[in-house]
């Protein structure tokens, strides 16, 4: 039977996927399990690592992918959101899927819609649909393992129908409180929903109360848990080119991602890799090379050296704090911040934390519909050298023509996604 699809090429497919409902109220994952069953349960046909956390998920996924690829494994990754193109969400060995594969996978998922309709289920939301696409892709790609990043939270996230070899909680801080809870304990319990009985888990927690809570929950379900950030780490050096540190028996580990928080992310990834040695032959040299060669777009990423322009997708208080603390250590005489954020974030707190570390503060907005109005952000700022600029192209021209020693674009991954290609074009002209 020939099926009529609501899309027929890549662009119409992406437009249709992006138009799908973003959220349905959830009380269980029964519907997601049912969607998977209609597709032949693709999520059960490959090994997985499951990664959640308030910040650092993407970086930890990137570290894991790099190490596993260096060890010779075929590695799938499912991440969100994207920086340059939708296809980044689903990749094999660091290579995003093709436009043709996007259309083919979308059609495969859409094929179950008549059955969903007959059984009176709601159709998949945007994220559920893309998650199902990733499961279908990995199930047919002869991968050794997939690293699956949670969308929001953990317990009721669409990805939480897998049974991972290792569950990872990178860290816990305040974000998405309307969904996850108002306290760190509530947020942690939600994120720990991805941790399965009798499995392994790695948690990047340092707060004693949260560690005790996590240990107790893991003990209840007989999960073996590790807390690598409680171990001593010797930081040898850290600057704009990366960091060098010692951890356990590993000496002079080098990473190229910038910031003290990236050292923590690397340690969480390293401990995760150690647990995977029960299934895979991963050598120490794979770990060293994998960590050193990890790249992750939009995370304190240098886009221009003259002038020095950095972009970072930090979009909540914890992320902003980590970046600001690193900026504070950089020995530049003048530092400029260019800030924009989504409307549902803690805007004033983010601005107030960033302001003391920069000599000039430019406030703007990106075009994505969730953006916060630039004039509102301007009113929230008390910086003595604040500037309101609505046009991003004009801001980039201004930054290049009035250079500071350090220029940081920050506040949202949507913002980074919009400015990144413009800065790259300008730096090459």
mmCIF file with all atom_site columns, C-alpha atoms in Angstrom, residues 76-250:
data_model
loop_
_atom_site.group_PDB
_atom_site.id
_atom_site.type_symbol
_atom_site.label_atom_id
_atom_site.label_alt_id
_atom_site.label_comp_id
_atom_site.label_asym_id
_atom_site.label_entity_id
_atom_site.label_seq_id
_atom_site.pdbx_PDB_ins_code
_atom_site.Cartn_x
_atom_site.Cartn_y
_atom_site.Cartn_z
_atom_site.occupancy
_atom_site.B_iso_or_equiv
_atom_site.pdbx_formal_charge
_atom_site.auth_seq_id
_atom_site.auth_comp_id
_atom_site.auth_asym_id
_atom_site.auth_atom_id
_atom_site.pdbx_PDB_model_num
ATOM 1   C CA . UNK A 1 76  ? 25.987 6.040  17.963 1.00 0.00 ? 76  UNK A CA 1
ATOM 2   C CA . UNK A 1 77  ? 25.007 9.226  19.785 1.00 0.00 ? 77  UNK A CA 1
ATOM 3   C CA . UNK A 1 78  ? 21.652 10.879 20.343 1.00 0.00 ? 78  UNK A CA 1
ATOM 4   C CA . UNK A 1 79  ? 21.920 14.471 21.590 1.00 0.00 ? 79  UNK A CA 1
ATOM 5   C CA . UNK A 1 80  ? 19.911 17.697 21.752 1.00 0.00 ? 80  UNK A CA 1
ATOM 6   C CA . UNK A 1 81  ? 19.554 20.435 20.824 1.00 0.00 ? 81  UNK A CA 1
ATOM 7   C CA . UNK A 1 82  ? 21.660 20.984 17.716 1.00 0.00 ? 82  UNK A CA 1
ATOM 8   C CA . UNK A 1 83  ? 24.033 23.851 16.892 1.00 0.00 ? 83  UNK A CA 1
ATOM 9   C CA . UNK A 1 84  ? 24.339 23.867 13.102 1.00 0.00 ? 84  UNK A CA 1
ATOM 10  C CA . UNK A 1 85  ? 21.865 21.324 11.705 1.00 0.00 ? 85  UNK A CA 1
ATOM 11  C CA . UNK A 1 86  ? 18.999 19.100 12.868 1.00 0.00 ? 86  UNK A CA 1
ATOM 12  C CA . UNK A 1 87  ? 20.876 15.964 11.723 1.00 0.00 ? 87  UNK A CA 1
ATOM 13  C CA . UNK A 1 88  ? 23.454 16.462 14.521 1.00 0.00 ? 88  UNK A CA 1
ATOM 14  C CA . UNK A 1 89  ? 20.943 14.924 16.925 1.00 0.00 ? 89  UNK A CA 1
ATOM 15  C CA . UNK A 1 90  ? 21.647 11.435 15.549 1.00 0.00 ? 90  UNK A CA 1
ATOM 16  C CA . UNK A 1 91  ? 25.196 10.489 14.642 1.00 0.00 ? 91  UNK A CA 1
ATOM 17  C CA . UNK A 1 92  ? 27.431 7.492  14.002 1.00 0.00 ? 92  UNK A CA 1
ATOM 18  C CA . UNK A 1 93  ? 31.096 7.803  15.002 1.00 0.00 ? 93  UNK A CA 1
ATOM 19  C CA . UNK A 1 94  ? 30.685 11.566 15.171 1.00 0.00 ? 94  UNK A CA 1
ATOM 20  C CA . UNK A 1 95  ? 29.179 11.856 11.690 1.00 0.00 ? 95  UNK A CA 1
ATOM 21  C CA . UNK A 1 96  ? 25.617 13.162 11.602 1.00 0.00 ? 96  UNK A CA 1
ATOM 22  C CA . UNK A 1 97  ? 23.055 11.242 9.590  1.00 0.00 ? 97  UNK A CA 1
ATOM 23  C CA . UNK A 1 98  ? 22.333 12.281 6.021  1.00 0.00 ? 98  UNK A CA 1
ATOM 24  C CA . UNK A 1 99  ? 19.309 14.241 4.823  1.00 0.00 ? 99  UNK A CA 1
ATOM 25  C CA . UNK A 1 100 ? 18.066 11.116 3.063  1.00 0.00 ? 100 UNK A CA 1
ATOM 26  C CA . UNK A 1 101 ? 18.305 9.110  6.287  1.00 0.00 ? 101 UNK A CA 1
ATOM 27  C CA . UNK A 1 102 ? 16.317 11.758 8.152  1.00 0.00 ? 102 UNK A CA 1
ATOM 28  C CA . UNK A 1 103 ? 13.459 11.448 5.643  1.00 0.00 ? 103 UNK A CA 1
ATOM 29  C CA . UNK A 1 104 ? 13.602 7.647  5.613  1.00 0.00 ? 104 UNK A CA 1
ATOM 30  C CA . UNK A 1 105 ? 13.569 7.388  9.405  1.00 0.00 ? 105 UNK A CA 1
ATOM 31  C CA . UNK A 1 106 ? 10.746 9.898  9.710  1.00 0.00 ? 106 UNK A CA 1
ATOM 32  C CA . UNK A 1 107 ? 8.679  7.848  7.255  1.00 0.00 ? 107 UNK A CA 1
ATOM 33  C CA . UNK A 1 108 ? 9.389  4.680  9.243  1.00 0.00 ? 108 UNK A CA 1
ATOM 34  C CA . UNK A 1 109 ? 8.048  6.281  12.410 1.00 0.00 ? 109 UNK A CA 1
ATOM 35  C CA . UNK A 1 110 ? 5.111  7.870  10.604 1.00 0.00 ? 110 UNK A CA 1
ATOM 36  C CA . UNK A 1 111 ? 4.119  4.418  9.330  1.00 0.00 ? 111 UNK A CA 1
ATOM 37  C CA . UNK A 1 112 ? 2.832  3.515  12.821 1.00 0.00 ? 112 UNK A CA 1
ATOM 38  C CA . UNK A 1 113 ? 0.448  6.492  12.966 1.00 0.00 ? 113 UNK A CA 1
ATOM 39  C CA . UNK A 1 114 ? -2.615 4.558  11.688 1.00 0.00 ? 114 UNK A CA 1
ATOM 40  C CA . UNK A 1 115 ? -2.126 2.019  14.506 1.00 0.00 ? 115 UNK A CA 1
ATOM 41  C CA . UNK A 1 116 ? -1.673 4.792  17.060 1.00 0.00 ? 116 UNK A CA 1
ATOM 42  C CA . UNK A 1 117 ? -4.870 6.412  15.844 1.00 0.00 ? 117 UNK A CA 1
ATOM 43  C CA . UNK A 1 118 ? -6.853 3.162  16.025 1.00 0.00 ? 118 UNK A CA 1
ATOM 44  C CA . UNK A 1 119 ? -5.764 2.647  19.617 1.00 0.00 ? 119 UNK A CA 1
ATOM 45  C CA . UNK A 1 120 ? -6.671 6.226  20.621 1.00 0.00 ? 120 UNK A CA 1
ATOM 46  C CA . UNK A 1 121 ? -3.172 7.228  21.730 1.00 0.00 ? 121 UNK A CA 1
ATOM 47  C CA . UNK A 1 122 ? -1.894 10.748 21.253 1.00 0.00 ? 122 UNK A CA 1
ATOM 48  C CA . UNK A 1 123 ? 0.615  10.965 18.436 1.00 0.00 ? 123 UNK A CA 1
ATOM 49  C CA . UNK A 1 124 ? 4.279  11.306 19.476 1.00 0.00 ? 124 UNK A CA 1
ATOM 50  C CA . UNK A 1 125 ? 5.497  14.717 20.555 1.00 0.00 ? 125 UNK A CA 1
ATOM 51  C CA . UNK A 1 126 ? 8.426  16.317 18.761 1.00 0.00 ? 126 UNK A CA 1
ATOM 52  C CA . UNK A 1 127 ? 11.018 14.804 21.104 1.00 0.00 ? 127 UNK A CA 1
ATOM 53  C CA . UNK A 1 128 ? 9.332  11.399 21.211 1.00 0.00 ? 128 UNK A CA 1
ATOM 54  C CA . UNK A 1 129 ? 9.303  11.314 17.413 1.00 0.00 ? 129 UNK A CA 1
ATOM 55  C CA . UNK A 1 130 ? 13.005 12.172 17.126 1.00 0.00 ? 130 UNK A CA 1
ATOM 56  C CA . UNK A 1 131 ? 13.866 9.672  19.877 1.00 0.00 ? 131 UNK A CA 1
ATOM 57  C CA . UNK A 1 132 ? 12.061 6.941  17.941 1.00 0.00 ? 132 UNK A CA 1
ATOM 58  C CA . UNK A 1 133 ? 13.987 7.950  14.813 1.00 0.00 ? 133 UNK A CA 1
ATOM 59  C CA . UNK A 1 134 ? 17.257 7.502  16.704 1.00 0.00 ? 134 UNK A CA 1
ATOM 60  C CA . UNK A 1 135 ? 16.237 4.061  17.989 1.00 0.00 ? 135 UNK A CA 1
ATOM 61  C CA . UNK A 1 136 ? 15.365 2.964  14.471 1.00 0.00 ? 136 UNK A CA 1
ATOM 62  C CA . UNK A 1 137 ? 18.660 4.245  13.101 1.00 0.00 ? 137 UNK A CA 1
ATOM 63  C CA . UNK A 1 138 ? 20.830 2.605  15.744 1.00 0.00 ? 138 UNK A CA 1
ATOM 64  C CA . UNK A 1 139 ? 18.969 -0.707 15.521 1.00 0.00 ? 139 UNK A CA 1
ATOM 65  C CA . UNK A 1 140 ? 19.924 -1.094 11.858 1.00 0.00 ? 140 UNK A CA 1
ATOM 66  C CA . UNK A 1 141 ? 23.418 0.455  11.913 1.00 0.00 ? 141 UNK A CA 1
ATOM 67  C CA . UNK A 1 142 ? 25.488 -2.375 13.366 1.00 0.00 ? 142 UNK A CA 1
ATOM 68  C CA . UNK A 1 143 ? 26.716 -0.219 16.247 1.00 0.00 ? 143 UNK A CA 1
ATOM 69  C CA . UNK A 1 144 ? 28.570 -1.546 19.270 1.00 0.00 ? 144 UNK A CA 1
ATOM 70  C CA . UNK A 1 145 ? 27.025 0.970  21.648 1.00 0.00 ? 145 UNK A CA 1
ATOM 71  C CA . UNK A 1 146 ? 24.889 4.121  21.630 1.00 0.00 ? 146 UNK A CA 1
ATOM 72  C CA . UNK A 1 147 ? 25.274 7.038  24.018 1.00 0.00 ? 147 UNK A CA 1
ATOM 73  C CA . UNK A 1 148 ? 21.787 8.421  24.619 1.00 0.00 ? 148 UNK A CA 1
ATOM 74  C CA . UNK A 1 149 ? 21.313 11.901 26.082 1.00 0.00 ? 149 UNK A CA 1
ATOM 75  C CA . UNK A 1 150 ? 18.156 12.629 28.076 1.00 0.00 ? 150 UNK A CA 1
ATOM 76  C CA . UNK A 1 151 ? 15.978 15.524 26.929 1.00 0.00 ? 151 UNK A CA 1
ATOM 77  C CA . UNK A 1 152 ? 14.647 16.801 30.273 1.00 0.00 ? 152 UNK A CA 1
ATOM 78  C CA . UNK A 1 153 ? 14.914 15.152 33.683 1.00 0.00 ? 153 UNK A CA 1
ATOM 79  C CA . UNK A 1 154 ? 15.019 11.404 33.485 1.00 0.00 ? 154 UNK A CA 1
ATOM 80  C CA . UNK A 1 155 ? 12.136 9.491  35.032 1.00 0.00 ? 155 UNK A CA 1
ATOM 81  C CA . UNK A 1 156 ? 9.527  10.315 32.375 1.00 0.00 ? 156 UNK A CA 1
ATOM 82  C CA . UNK A 1 157 ? 11.866 11.339 29.590 1.00 0.00 ? 157 UNK A CA 1
ATOM 83  C CA . UNK A 1 158 ? 11.129 9.739  26.232 1.00 0.00 ? 158 UNK A CA 1
ATOM 84  C CA . UNK A 1 159 ? 14.570 8.106  26.172 1.00 0.00 ? 159 UNK A CA 1
ATOM 85  C CA . UNK A 1 160 ? 13.933 6.239  29.431 1.00 0.00 ? 160 UNK A CA 1
ATOM 86  C CA . UNK A 1 161 ? 12.710 3.066  27.756 1.00 0.00 ? 161 UNK A CA 1
ATOM 87  C CA . UNK A 1 162 ? 16.240 1.727  27.314 1.00 0.00 ? 162 UNK A CA 1
ATOM 88  C CA . UNK A 1 163 ? 18.101 -0.587 29.675 1.00 0.00 ? 163 UNK A CA 1
ATOM 89  C CA . UNK A 1 164 ? 21.625 0.877  29.716 1.00 0.00 ? 164 UNK A CA 1
ATOM 90  C CA . UNK A 1 165 ? 24.886 -0.758 30.714 1.00 0.00 ? 165 UNK A CA 1
ATOM 91  C CA . UNK A 1 166 ? 25.688 2.416  32.674 1.00 0.00 ? 166 UNK A CA 1
ATOM 92  C CA . UNK A 1 167 ? 23.502 5.338  33.736 1.00 0.00 ? 167 UNK A CA 1
ATOM 93  C CA . UNK A 1 168 ? 25.225 8.712  34.158 1.00 0.00 ? 168 UNK A CA 1
ATOM 94  C CA . UNK A 1 169 ? 24.071 11.768 36.117 1.00 0.00 ? 169 UNK A CA 1
ATOM 95  C CA . UNK A 1 170 ? 26.552 14.522 35.270 1.00 0.00 ? 170 UNK A CA 1
ATOM 96  C CA . UNK A 1 171 ? 25.424 16.958 37.983 1.00 0.00 ? 171 UNK A CA 1
ATOM 97  C CA . UNK A 1 172 ? 22.339 18.476 39.580 1.00 0.00 ? 172 UNK A CA 1
ATOM 98  C CA . UNK A 1 173 ? 21.409 22.158 39.809 1.00 0.00 ? 173 UNK A CA 1
ATOM 99  C CA . UNK A 1 174 ? 18.363 24.330 39.219 1.00 0.00 ? 174 UNK A CA 1
ATOM 100 C CA . UNK A 1 175 ? 16.710 24.244 35.780 1.00 0.00 ? 175 UNK A CA 1
ATOM 101 C CA . UNK A 1 176 ? 13.288 23.236 34.445 1.00 0.00 ? 176 UNK A CA 1
ATOM 102 C CA . UNK A 1 177 ? 11.898 23.468 37.974 1.00 0.00 ? 177 UNK A CA 1
ATOM 103 C CA . UNK A 1 178 ? 8.320  23.562 36.637 1.00 0.00 ? 178 UNK A CA 1
ATOM 104 C CA . UNK A 1 179 ? 8.851  19.989 35.447 1.00 0.00 ? 179 UNK A CA 1
ATOM 105 C CA . UNK A 1 180 ? 11.463 18.526 37.787 1.00 0.00 ? 180 UNK A CA 1
ATOM 106 C CA . UNK A 1 181 ? 10.760 20.101 41.194 1.00 0.00 ? 181 UNK A CA 1
ATOM 107 C CA . UNK A 1 182 ? 11.820 23.080 43.273 1.00 0.00 ? 182 UNK A CA 1
ATOM 108 C CA . UNK A 1 183 ? 14.576 21.476 45.347 1.00 0.00 ? 183 UNK A CA 1
ATOM 109 C CA . UNK A 1 184 ? 17.849 19.832 44.374 1.00 0.00 ? 184 UNK A CA 1
ATOM 110 C CA . UNK A 1 185 ? 16.680 16.658 46.068 1.00 0.00 ? 185 UNK A CA 1
ATOM 111 C CA . UNK A 1 186 ? 13.533 16.522 43.911 1.00 0.00 ? 186 UNK A CA 1
ATOM 112 C CA . UNK A 1 187 ? 15.537 17.237 40.776 1.00 0.00 ? 187 UNK A CA 1
ATOM 113 C CA . UNK A 1 188 ? 18.064 14.518 41.664 1.00 0.00 ? 188 UNK A CA 1
ATOM 114 C CA . UNK A 1 189 ? 15.355 11.911 42.279 1.00 0.00 ? 189 UNK A CA 1
ATOM 115 C CA . UNK A 1 190 ? 13.803 12.719 38.909 1.00 0.00 ? 190 UNK A CA 1
ATOM 116 C CA . UNK A 1 191 ? 17.132 12.430 37.100 1.00 0.00 ? 191 UNK A CA 1
ATOM 117 C CA . UNK A 1 192 ? 17.950 9.208  38.929 1.00 0.00 ? 192 UNK A CA 1
ATOM 118 C CA . UNK A 1 193 ? 14.853 7.750  37.287 1.00 0.00 ? 193 UNK A CA 1
ATOM 119 C CA . UNK A 1 194 ? 17.190 6.554  34.503 1.00 0.00 ? 194 UNK A CA 1
ATOM 120 C CA . UNK A 1 195 ? 19.176 4.372  36.952 1.00 0.00 ? 195 UNK A CA 1
ATOM 121 C CA . UNK A 1 196 ? 18.107 0.734  36.657 1.00 0.00 ? 196 UNK A CA 1
ATOM 122 C CA . UNK A 1 197 ? 18.149 -2.135 39.189 1.00 0.00 ? 197 UNK A CA 1
ATOM 123 C CA . UNK A 1 198 ? 21.298 -4.279 39.284 1.00 0.00 ? 198 UNK A CA 1
ATOM 124 C CA . UNK A 1 199 ? 23.140 -1.995 36.870 1.00 0.00 ? 199 UNK A CA 1
ATOM 125 C CA . UNK A 1 200 ? 25.938 0.553  37.153 1.00 0.00 ? 200 UNK A CA 1
ATOM 126 C CA . UNK A 1 201 ? 25.707 4.304  37.631 1.00 0.00 ? 201 UNK A CA 1
ATOM 127 C CA . UNK A 1 202 ? 28.193 7.183  37.688 1.00 0.00 ? 202 UNK A CA 1
ATOM 128 C CA . UNK A 1 203 ? 27.129 10.404 39.391 1.00 0.00 ? 203 UNK A CA 1
ATOM 129 C CA . UNK A 1 204 ? 29.013 13.704 39.255 1.00 0.00 ? 204 UNK A CA 1
ATOM 130 C CA . UNK A 1 205 ? 27.776 14.833 42.673 1.00 0.00 ? 205 UNK A CA 1
ATOM 131 C CA . UNK A 1 206 ? 29.820 16.576 45.366 1.00 0.00 ? 206 UNK A CA 1
ATOM 132 C CA . UNK A 1 207 ? 27.226 17.799 47.873 1.00 0.00 ? 207 UNK A CA 1
ATOM 133 C CA . UNK A 1 208 ? 27.167 15.381 50.808 1.00 0.00 ? 208 UNK A CA 1
ATOM 134 C CA . UNK A 1 209 ? 23.386 15.452 51.220 1.00 0.00 ? 209 UNK A CA 1
ATOM 135 C CA . UNK A 1 210 ? 22.817 14.670 47.563 1.00 0.00 ? 210 UNK A CA 1
ATOM 136 C CA . UNK A 1 211 ? 25.488 11.952 47.609 1.00 0.00 ? 211 UNK A CA 1
ATOM 137 C CA . UNK A 1 212 ? 23.821 10.310 50.617 1.00 0.00 ? 212 UNK A CA 1
ATOM 138 C CA . UNK A 1 213 ? 20.428 10.472 48.941 1.00 0.00 ? 213 UNK A CA 1
ATOM 139 C CA . UNK A 1 214 ? 21.823 8.965  45.730 1.00 0.00 ? 214 UNK A CA 1
ATOM 140 C CA . UNK A 1 215 ? 23.619 6.172  47.601 1.00 0.00 ? 215 UNK A CA 1
ATOM 141 C CA . UNK A 1 216 ? 20.429 5.322  49.463 1.00 0.00 ? 216 UNK A CA 1
ATOM 142 C CA . UNK A 1 217 ? 18.338 5.176  46.283 1.00 0.00 ? 217 UNK A CA 1
ATOM 143 C CA . UNK A 1 218 ? 20.938 3.033  44.501 1.00 0.00 ? 218 UNK A CA 1
ATOM 144 C CA . UNK A 1 219 ? 21.146 0.662  47.465 1.00 0.00 ? 219 UNK A CA 1
ATOM 145 C CA . UNK A 1 220 ? 17.370 0.177  47.324 1.00 0.00 ? 220 UNK A CA 1
ATOM 146 C CA . UNK A 1 221 ? 17.533 -1.076 43.740 1.00 0.00 ? 221 UNK A CA 1
ATOM 147 C CA . UNK A 1 222 ? 20.893 -2.865 44.109 1.00 0.00 ? 222 UNK A CA 1
ATOM 148 C CA . UNK A 1 223 ? 22.622 -0.555 41.638 1.00 0.00 ? 223 UNK A CA 1
ATOM 149 C CA . UNK A 1 224 ? 26.401 -0.186 41.906 1.00 0.00 ? 224 UNK A CA 1
ATOM 150 C CA . UNK A 1 225 ? 27.131 3.552  42.003 1.00 0.00 ? 225 UNK A CA 1
ATOM 151 C CA . UNK A 1 226 ? 30.333 5.610  41.675 1.00 0.00 ? 226 UNK A CA 1
ATOM 152 C CA . UNK A 1 227 ? 31.002 9.224  42.685 1.00 0.00 ? 227 UNK A CA 1
ATOM 153 C CA . UNK A 1 228 ? 34.288 10.122 40.961 1.00 0.00 ? 228 UNK A CA 1
ATOM 154 C CA . UNK A 1 229 ? 34.226 13.828 41.882 1.00 0.00 ? 229 UNK A CA 1
ATOM 155 C CA . UNK A 1 230 ? 34.667 12.845 45.536 1.00 0.00 ? 230 UNK A CA 1
ATOM 156 C CA . UNK A 1 231 ? 38.122 11.529 44.623 1.00 0.00 ? 231 UNK A CA 1
ATOM 157 C CA . UNK A 1 232 ? 41.123 13.837 44.716 1.00 0.00 ? 232 UNK A CA 1
ATOM 158 C CA . UNK A 1 233 ? 41.972 15.577 41.454 1.00 0.00 ? 233 UNK A CA 1
ATOM 159 C CA . UNK A 1 234 ? 45.240 17.427 40.880 1.00 0.00 ? 234 UNK A CA 1
ATOM 160 C CA . UNK A 1 235 ? 44.801 20.278 38.381 1.00 0.00 ? 235 UNK A CA 1
ATOM 161 C CA . UNK A 1 236 ? 48.182 20.958 36.807 1.00 0.00 ? 236 UNK A CA 1
ATOM 162 C CA . UNK A 1 237 ? 47.183 23.764 34.440 1.00 0.00 ? 237 UNK A CA 1
ATOM 163 C CA . UNK A 1 238 ? 44.142 25.306 32.796 1.00 0.00 ? 238 UNK A CA 1
ATOM 164 C CA . UNK A 1 239 ? 43.833 28.141 30.295 1.00 0.00 ? 239 UNK A CA 1
ATOM 165 C CA . UNK A 1 240 ? 42.199 29.064 26.993 1.00 0.00 ? 240 UNK A CA 1
ATOM 166 C CA . UNK A 1 241 ? 43.860 26.108 25.234 1.00 0.00 ? 241 UNK A CA 1
ATOM 167 C CA . UNK A 1 242 ? 42.575 23.443 27.623 1.00 0.00 ? 242 UNK A CA 1
ATOM 168 C CA . UNK A 1 243 ? 43.616 21.732 30.848 1.00 0.00 ? 243 UNK A CA 1
ATOM 169 C CA . UNK A 1 244 ? 46.022 19.161 32.245 1.00 0.00 ? 244 UNK A CA 1
ATOM 170 C CA . UNK A 1 245 ? 45.241 17.168 35.397 1.00 0.00 ? 245 UNK A CA 1
ATOM 171 C CA . UNK A 1 246 ? 45.824 13.942 37.331 1.00 0.00 ? 246 UNK A CA 1
ATOM 172 C CA . UNK A 1 247 ? 43.007 11.616 38.404 1.00 0.00 ? 247 UNK A CA 1
ATOM 173 C CA . UNK A 1 248 ? 43.511 8.356  40.297 1.00 0.00 ? 248 UNK A CA 1
ATOM 174 C CA . UNK A 1 249 ? 46.333 6.507  38.514 1.00 0.00 ? 249 UNK A CA 1
ATOM 175 C CA . UNK A 1 250 ? 46.003 8.614  35.367 1.00 0.00 ? 250 UNK A CA 1
#
